[in-house]
Short mmCIF file of C-alpha atoms in Angstrom, two decimals:
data_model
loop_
_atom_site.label_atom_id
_atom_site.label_comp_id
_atom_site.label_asym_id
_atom_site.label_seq_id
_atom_site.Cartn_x
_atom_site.Cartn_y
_atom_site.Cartn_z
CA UNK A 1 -64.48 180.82 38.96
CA UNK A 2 -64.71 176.86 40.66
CA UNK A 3 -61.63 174.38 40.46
CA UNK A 4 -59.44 174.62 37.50
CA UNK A 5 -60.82 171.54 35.78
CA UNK A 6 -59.02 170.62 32.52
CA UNK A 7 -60.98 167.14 32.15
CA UNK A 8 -64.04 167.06 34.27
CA UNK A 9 -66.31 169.19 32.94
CA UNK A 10 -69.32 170.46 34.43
CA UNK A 11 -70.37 167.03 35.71
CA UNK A 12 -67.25 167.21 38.06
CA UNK A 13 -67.70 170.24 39.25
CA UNK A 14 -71.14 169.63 40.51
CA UNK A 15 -70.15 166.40 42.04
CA UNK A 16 -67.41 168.94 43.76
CA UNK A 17 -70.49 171.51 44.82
CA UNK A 18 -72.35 168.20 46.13
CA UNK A 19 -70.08 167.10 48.11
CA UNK A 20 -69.11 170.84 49.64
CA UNK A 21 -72.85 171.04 50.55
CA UNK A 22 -72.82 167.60 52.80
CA UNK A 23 -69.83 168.88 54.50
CA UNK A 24 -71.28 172.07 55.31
CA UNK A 25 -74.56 170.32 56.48
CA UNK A 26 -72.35 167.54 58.30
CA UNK A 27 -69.21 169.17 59.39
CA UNK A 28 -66.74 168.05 62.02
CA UNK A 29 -67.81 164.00 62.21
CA UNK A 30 -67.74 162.35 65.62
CA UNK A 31 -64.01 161.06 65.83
CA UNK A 32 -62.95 165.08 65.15
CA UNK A 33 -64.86 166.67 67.79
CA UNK A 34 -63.57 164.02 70.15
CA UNK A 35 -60.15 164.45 68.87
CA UNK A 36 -60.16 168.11 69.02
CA UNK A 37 -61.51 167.74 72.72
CA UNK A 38 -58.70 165.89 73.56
CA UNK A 39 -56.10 168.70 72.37
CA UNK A 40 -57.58 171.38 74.02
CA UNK A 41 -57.60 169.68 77.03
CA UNK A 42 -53.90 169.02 76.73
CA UNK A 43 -53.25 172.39 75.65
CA UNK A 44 -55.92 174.91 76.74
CA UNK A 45 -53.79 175.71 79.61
CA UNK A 46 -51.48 177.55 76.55
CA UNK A 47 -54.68 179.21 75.09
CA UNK A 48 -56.80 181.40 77.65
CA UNK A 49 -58.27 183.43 75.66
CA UNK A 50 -59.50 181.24 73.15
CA UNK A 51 -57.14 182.36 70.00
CA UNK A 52 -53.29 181.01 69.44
CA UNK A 53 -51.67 184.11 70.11
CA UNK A 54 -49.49 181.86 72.23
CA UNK A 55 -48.08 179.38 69.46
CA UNK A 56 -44.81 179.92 69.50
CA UNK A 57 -42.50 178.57 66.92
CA UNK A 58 -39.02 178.71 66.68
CA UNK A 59 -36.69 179.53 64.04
CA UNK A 60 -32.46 180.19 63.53
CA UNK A 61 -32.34 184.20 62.84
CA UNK A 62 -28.63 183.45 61.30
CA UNK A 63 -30.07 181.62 58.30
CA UNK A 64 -31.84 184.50 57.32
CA UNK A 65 -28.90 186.93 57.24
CA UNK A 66 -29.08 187.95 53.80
CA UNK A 67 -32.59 189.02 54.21
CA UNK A 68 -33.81 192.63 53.83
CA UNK A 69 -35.96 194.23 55.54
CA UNK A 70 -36.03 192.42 58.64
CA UNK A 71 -38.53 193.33 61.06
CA UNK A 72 -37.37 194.29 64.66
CA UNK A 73 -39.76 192.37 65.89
CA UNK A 74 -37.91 189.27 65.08
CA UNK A 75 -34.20 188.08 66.64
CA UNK A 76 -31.14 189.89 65.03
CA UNK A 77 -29.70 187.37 62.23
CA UNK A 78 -26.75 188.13 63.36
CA UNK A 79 -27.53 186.47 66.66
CA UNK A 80 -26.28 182.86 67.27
CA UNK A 81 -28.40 180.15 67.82
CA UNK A 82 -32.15 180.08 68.02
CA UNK A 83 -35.07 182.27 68.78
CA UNK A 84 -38.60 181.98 69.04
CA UNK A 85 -41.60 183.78 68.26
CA UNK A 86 -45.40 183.78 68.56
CA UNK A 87 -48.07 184.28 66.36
CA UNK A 88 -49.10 187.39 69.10
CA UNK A 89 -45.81 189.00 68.31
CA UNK A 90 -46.21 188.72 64.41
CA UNK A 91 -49.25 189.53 64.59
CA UNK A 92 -47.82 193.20 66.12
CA UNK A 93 -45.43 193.21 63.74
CA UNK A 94 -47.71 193.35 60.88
CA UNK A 95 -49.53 196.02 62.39
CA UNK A 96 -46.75 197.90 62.70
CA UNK A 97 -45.35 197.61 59.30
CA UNK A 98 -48.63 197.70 57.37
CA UNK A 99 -48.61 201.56 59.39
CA UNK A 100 -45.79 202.09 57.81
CA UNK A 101 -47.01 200.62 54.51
CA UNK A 102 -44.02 198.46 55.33
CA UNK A 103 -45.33 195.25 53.07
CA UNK A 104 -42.73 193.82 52.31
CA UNK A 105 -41.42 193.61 56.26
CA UNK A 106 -44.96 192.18 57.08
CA UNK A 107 -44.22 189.79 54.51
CA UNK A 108 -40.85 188.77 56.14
CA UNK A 109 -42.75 188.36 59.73
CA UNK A 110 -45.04 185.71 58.26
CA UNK A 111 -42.81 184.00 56.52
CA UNK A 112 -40.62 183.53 59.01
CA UNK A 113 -43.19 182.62 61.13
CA UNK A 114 -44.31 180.36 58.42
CA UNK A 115 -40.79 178.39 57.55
CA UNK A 116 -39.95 178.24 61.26
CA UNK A 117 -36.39 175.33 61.22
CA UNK A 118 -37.55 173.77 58.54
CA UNK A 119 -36.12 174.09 55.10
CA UNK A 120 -34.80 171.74 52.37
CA UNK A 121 -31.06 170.53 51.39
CA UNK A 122 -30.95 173.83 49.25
CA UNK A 123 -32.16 176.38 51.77
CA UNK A 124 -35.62 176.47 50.24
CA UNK A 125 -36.94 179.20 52.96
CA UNK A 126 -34.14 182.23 53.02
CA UNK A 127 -33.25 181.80 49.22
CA UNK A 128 -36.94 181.38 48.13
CA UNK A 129 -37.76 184.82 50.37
CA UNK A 130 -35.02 186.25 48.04
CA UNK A 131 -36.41 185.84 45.35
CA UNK A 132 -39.67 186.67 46.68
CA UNK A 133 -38.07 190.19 47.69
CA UNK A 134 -36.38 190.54 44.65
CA UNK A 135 -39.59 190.58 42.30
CA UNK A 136 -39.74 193.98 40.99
CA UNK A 137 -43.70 194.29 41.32
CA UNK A 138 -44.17 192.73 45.32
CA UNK A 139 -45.00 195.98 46.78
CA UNK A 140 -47.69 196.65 44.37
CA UNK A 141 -49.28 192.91 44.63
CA UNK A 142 -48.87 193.08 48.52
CA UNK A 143 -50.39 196.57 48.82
CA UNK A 144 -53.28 195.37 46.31
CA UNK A 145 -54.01 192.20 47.51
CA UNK A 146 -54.51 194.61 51.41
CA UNK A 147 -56.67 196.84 49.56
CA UNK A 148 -58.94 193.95 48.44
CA UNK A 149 -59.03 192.15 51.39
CA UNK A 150 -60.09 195.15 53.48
CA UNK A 151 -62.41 196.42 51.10
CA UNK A 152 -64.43 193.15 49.50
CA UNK A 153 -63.08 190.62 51.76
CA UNK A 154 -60.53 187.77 52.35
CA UNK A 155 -61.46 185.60 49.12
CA UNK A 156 -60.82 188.43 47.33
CA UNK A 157 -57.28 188.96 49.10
CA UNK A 158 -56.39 185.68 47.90
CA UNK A 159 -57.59 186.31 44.47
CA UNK A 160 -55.31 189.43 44.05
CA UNK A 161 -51.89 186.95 45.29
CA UNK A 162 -52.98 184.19 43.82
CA UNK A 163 -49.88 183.33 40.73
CA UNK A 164 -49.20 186.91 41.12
CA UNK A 165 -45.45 186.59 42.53
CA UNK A 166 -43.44 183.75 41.26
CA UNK A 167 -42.26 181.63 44.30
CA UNK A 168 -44.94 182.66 46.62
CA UNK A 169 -47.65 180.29 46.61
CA UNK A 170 -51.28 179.81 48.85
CA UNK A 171 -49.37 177.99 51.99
CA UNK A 172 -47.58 181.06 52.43
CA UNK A 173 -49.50 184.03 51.07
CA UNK A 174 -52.02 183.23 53.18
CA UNK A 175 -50.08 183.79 56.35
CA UNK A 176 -49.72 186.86 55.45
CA UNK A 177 -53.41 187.55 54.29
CA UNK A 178 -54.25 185.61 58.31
CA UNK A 179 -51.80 188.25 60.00
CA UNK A 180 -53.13 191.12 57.85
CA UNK A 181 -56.75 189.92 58.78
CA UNK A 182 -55.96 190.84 62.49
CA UNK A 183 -54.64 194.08 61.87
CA UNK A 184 -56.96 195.04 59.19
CA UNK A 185 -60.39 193.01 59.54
CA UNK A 186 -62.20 192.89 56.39
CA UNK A 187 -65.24 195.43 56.12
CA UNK A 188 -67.00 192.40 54.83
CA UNK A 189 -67.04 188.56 55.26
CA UNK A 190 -65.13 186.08 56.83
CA UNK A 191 -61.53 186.54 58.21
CA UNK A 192 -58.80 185.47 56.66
CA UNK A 193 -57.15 182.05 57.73
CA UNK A 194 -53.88 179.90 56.95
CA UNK A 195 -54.69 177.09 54.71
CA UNK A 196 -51.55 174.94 53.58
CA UNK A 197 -50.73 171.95 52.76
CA UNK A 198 -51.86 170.17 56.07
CA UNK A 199 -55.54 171.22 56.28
CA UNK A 200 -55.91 170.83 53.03
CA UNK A 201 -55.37 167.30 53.74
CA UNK A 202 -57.35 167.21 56.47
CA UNK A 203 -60.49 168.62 54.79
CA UNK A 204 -59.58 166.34 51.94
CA UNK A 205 -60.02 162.98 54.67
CA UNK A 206 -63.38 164.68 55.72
CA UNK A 207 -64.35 165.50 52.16
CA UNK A 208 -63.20 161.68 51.16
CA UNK A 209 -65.74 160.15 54.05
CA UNK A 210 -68.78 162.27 52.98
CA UNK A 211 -68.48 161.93 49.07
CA UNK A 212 -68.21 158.29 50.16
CA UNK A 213 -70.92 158.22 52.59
CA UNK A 214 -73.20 160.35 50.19
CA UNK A 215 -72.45 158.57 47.23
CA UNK A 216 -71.13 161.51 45.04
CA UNK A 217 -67.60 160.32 45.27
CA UNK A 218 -66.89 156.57 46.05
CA UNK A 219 -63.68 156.80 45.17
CA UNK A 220 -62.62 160.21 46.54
CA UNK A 221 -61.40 161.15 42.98
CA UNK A 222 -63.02 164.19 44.30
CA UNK A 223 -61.72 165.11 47.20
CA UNK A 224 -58.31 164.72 46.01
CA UNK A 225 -59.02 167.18 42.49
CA UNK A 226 -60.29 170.17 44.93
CA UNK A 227 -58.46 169.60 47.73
CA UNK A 228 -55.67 169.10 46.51
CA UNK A 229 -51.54 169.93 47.56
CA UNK A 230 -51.80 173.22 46.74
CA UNK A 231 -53.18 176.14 44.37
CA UNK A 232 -56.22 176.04 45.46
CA UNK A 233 -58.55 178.18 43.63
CA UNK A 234 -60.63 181.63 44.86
CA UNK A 235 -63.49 179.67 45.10
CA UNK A 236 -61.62 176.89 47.23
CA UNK A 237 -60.50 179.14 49.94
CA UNK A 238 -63.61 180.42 50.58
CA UNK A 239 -65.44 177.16 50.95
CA UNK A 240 -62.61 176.41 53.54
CA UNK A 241 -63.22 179.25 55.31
CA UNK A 242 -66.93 178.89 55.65
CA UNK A 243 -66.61 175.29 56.74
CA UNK A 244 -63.93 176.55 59.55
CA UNK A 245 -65.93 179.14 60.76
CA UNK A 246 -69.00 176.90 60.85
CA UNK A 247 -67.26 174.20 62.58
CA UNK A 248 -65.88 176.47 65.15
CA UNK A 249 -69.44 177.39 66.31
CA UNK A 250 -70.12 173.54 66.04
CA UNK A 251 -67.07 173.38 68.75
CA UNK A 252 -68.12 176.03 70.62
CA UNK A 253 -71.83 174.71 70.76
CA UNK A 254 -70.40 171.37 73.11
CA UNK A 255 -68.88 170.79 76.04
CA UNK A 256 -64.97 170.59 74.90
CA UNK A 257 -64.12 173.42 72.92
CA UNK A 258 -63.82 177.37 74.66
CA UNK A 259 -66.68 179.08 74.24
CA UNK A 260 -66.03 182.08 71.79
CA UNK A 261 -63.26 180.39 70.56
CA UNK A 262 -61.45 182.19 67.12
CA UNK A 263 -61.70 179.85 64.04
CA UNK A 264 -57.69 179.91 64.03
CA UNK A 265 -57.69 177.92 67.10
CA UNK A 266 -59.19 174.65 65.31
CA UNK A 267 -56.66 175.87 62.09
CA UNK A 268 -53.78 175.74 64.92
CA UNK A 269 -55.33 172.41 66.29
CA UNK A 270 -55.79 170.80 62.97
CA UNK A 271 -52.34 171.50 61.70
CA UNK A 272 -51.56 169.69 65.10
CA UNK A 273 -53.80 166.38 65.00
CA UNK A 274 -55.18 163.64 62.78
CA UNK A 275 -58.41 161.15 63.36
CA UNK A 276 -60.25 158.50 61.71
CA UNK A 277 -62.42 160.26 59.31
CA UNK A 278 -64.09 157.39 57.84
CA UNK A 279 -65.36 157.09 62.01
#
């Protein structure tokens, strides 16, 4: 299964494959490499080893008080003030709880991580983990979409969450398939990666400027339909994933990215950053 298409037909959808093809071929355009360059020289000094184990967010542990199970790993909620974490440190703390078969506590980690301050008027991130938590099949879904993951790979992860548990949507189930991804690489394909929101809209500039360029989408009707805000399809995630991992040895390849650099440190530097794509 492609993008959900309820209009389109299959002349859209090849347009869509089109225009994923010249990506692949093109990838990161000038203006991105230079842009990327330009972080990692700001922040390499944060990032050693090539990964962003180091990104640290923080987050208020007393907003989350009514949350259960919380994972040591994280602050006490009934601590005042705020804490931080890093994605190193959830990253051990879903190890640890997917030992324990503990899913839903990895799930809390991530999200967490995820949400960081931010929230809306009506406390979007602790009461929309309740009723996350409260959903009667989660450990089942959670334990499933591990299973598939490990076993057939990370599109296949997202397949099993995807509309599976009301209230927990793509920009946040895939944290927790990224985190998983560490502690349990898949036995086959590409690792998991966070895709939200963001990078869908930077892939959506860079799909805009080569459906343009190519002439399968002048008026990046395209780019907009599959890369859209959000529920992306299957099929969607892993075309993202391919074109990160391919642009990371792009990176790599030059002069201004780390050498063996992990594909989630251009995901943690394009979450960051923006550039001319049209350049």
């Amino acid at each position: 299964m492609k993008e959900p298409d309820e209009h389109g037909g299959r002349g859209r959808q090849e347009r869509a494959d089109a225009v994923d093809r010249e990506m692949a071929a093109r990838l990161l355009p000038g203006p991105a490499v230079q842009a990327l360059g330009l972080w990692w020289e700001k922040n390499g000094a944060a990032y050693p080893n090539g990964t962003p184990g180091a990104h640290t967010i923080r987050y208020t542990p007393g907003r989350w008080v009514e949350i259960d199970p919380w994972p040591e790993a994280l602050a006490a909620t009934s601590a005042g003030g705020d804490a931080s974490v890093s994605r190193a440190e959830v990253a051990s703390a879903v190890a640890d709880a997917l030992r324990r078969d503990a899913f839903r506590e990895a799930l809390v980690a991530t999200y967490v991580w995820g949400k960081a301050k931010r929230g809306t008027p009506g406390g979007s991130g602790p009461s929309t983990l309740d009723k996350i938590l409260a959903f009667d099949g989660l450990d089942s879904v959670l334990a499933a979409a591990v299973t598939a993951m490990r076993e057939h790979g990370a599109s296949q992860g997202y397949s099993a969450l995807l509309g599976q548990v009301p209230g927990l949507g793509p920009a946040f189930f895939t944290k927790f398939l990224y985190f998983t991804g560490i502690a349990i690489p898949p036995a086959h394909g590409l690792r998991p990666l966070i895709l939200d929101r963001v990078l869908a809209r930077r892939l959506r500039q860079l799909a805009a400027a080569v459906g343009r360029a190519g002439g399968h989408d002048p008026d990046g009707s395209i780019a907009a339909w599959v890369w859209s805000d959000g529920n992306w399809s299957p099929h969607r995630y892993q075309v993202y994933l391919s074109f990160m991992h391919a642009a990371t040895e792009q990176l790599t390849a030059g002069n201004s990215w780390p050498s063996g650099a992990a594909p989630d440190l251009l995901e943690c530097a394009m979450f960051t950053i923006d550039w001319d794509a049209s350049g």
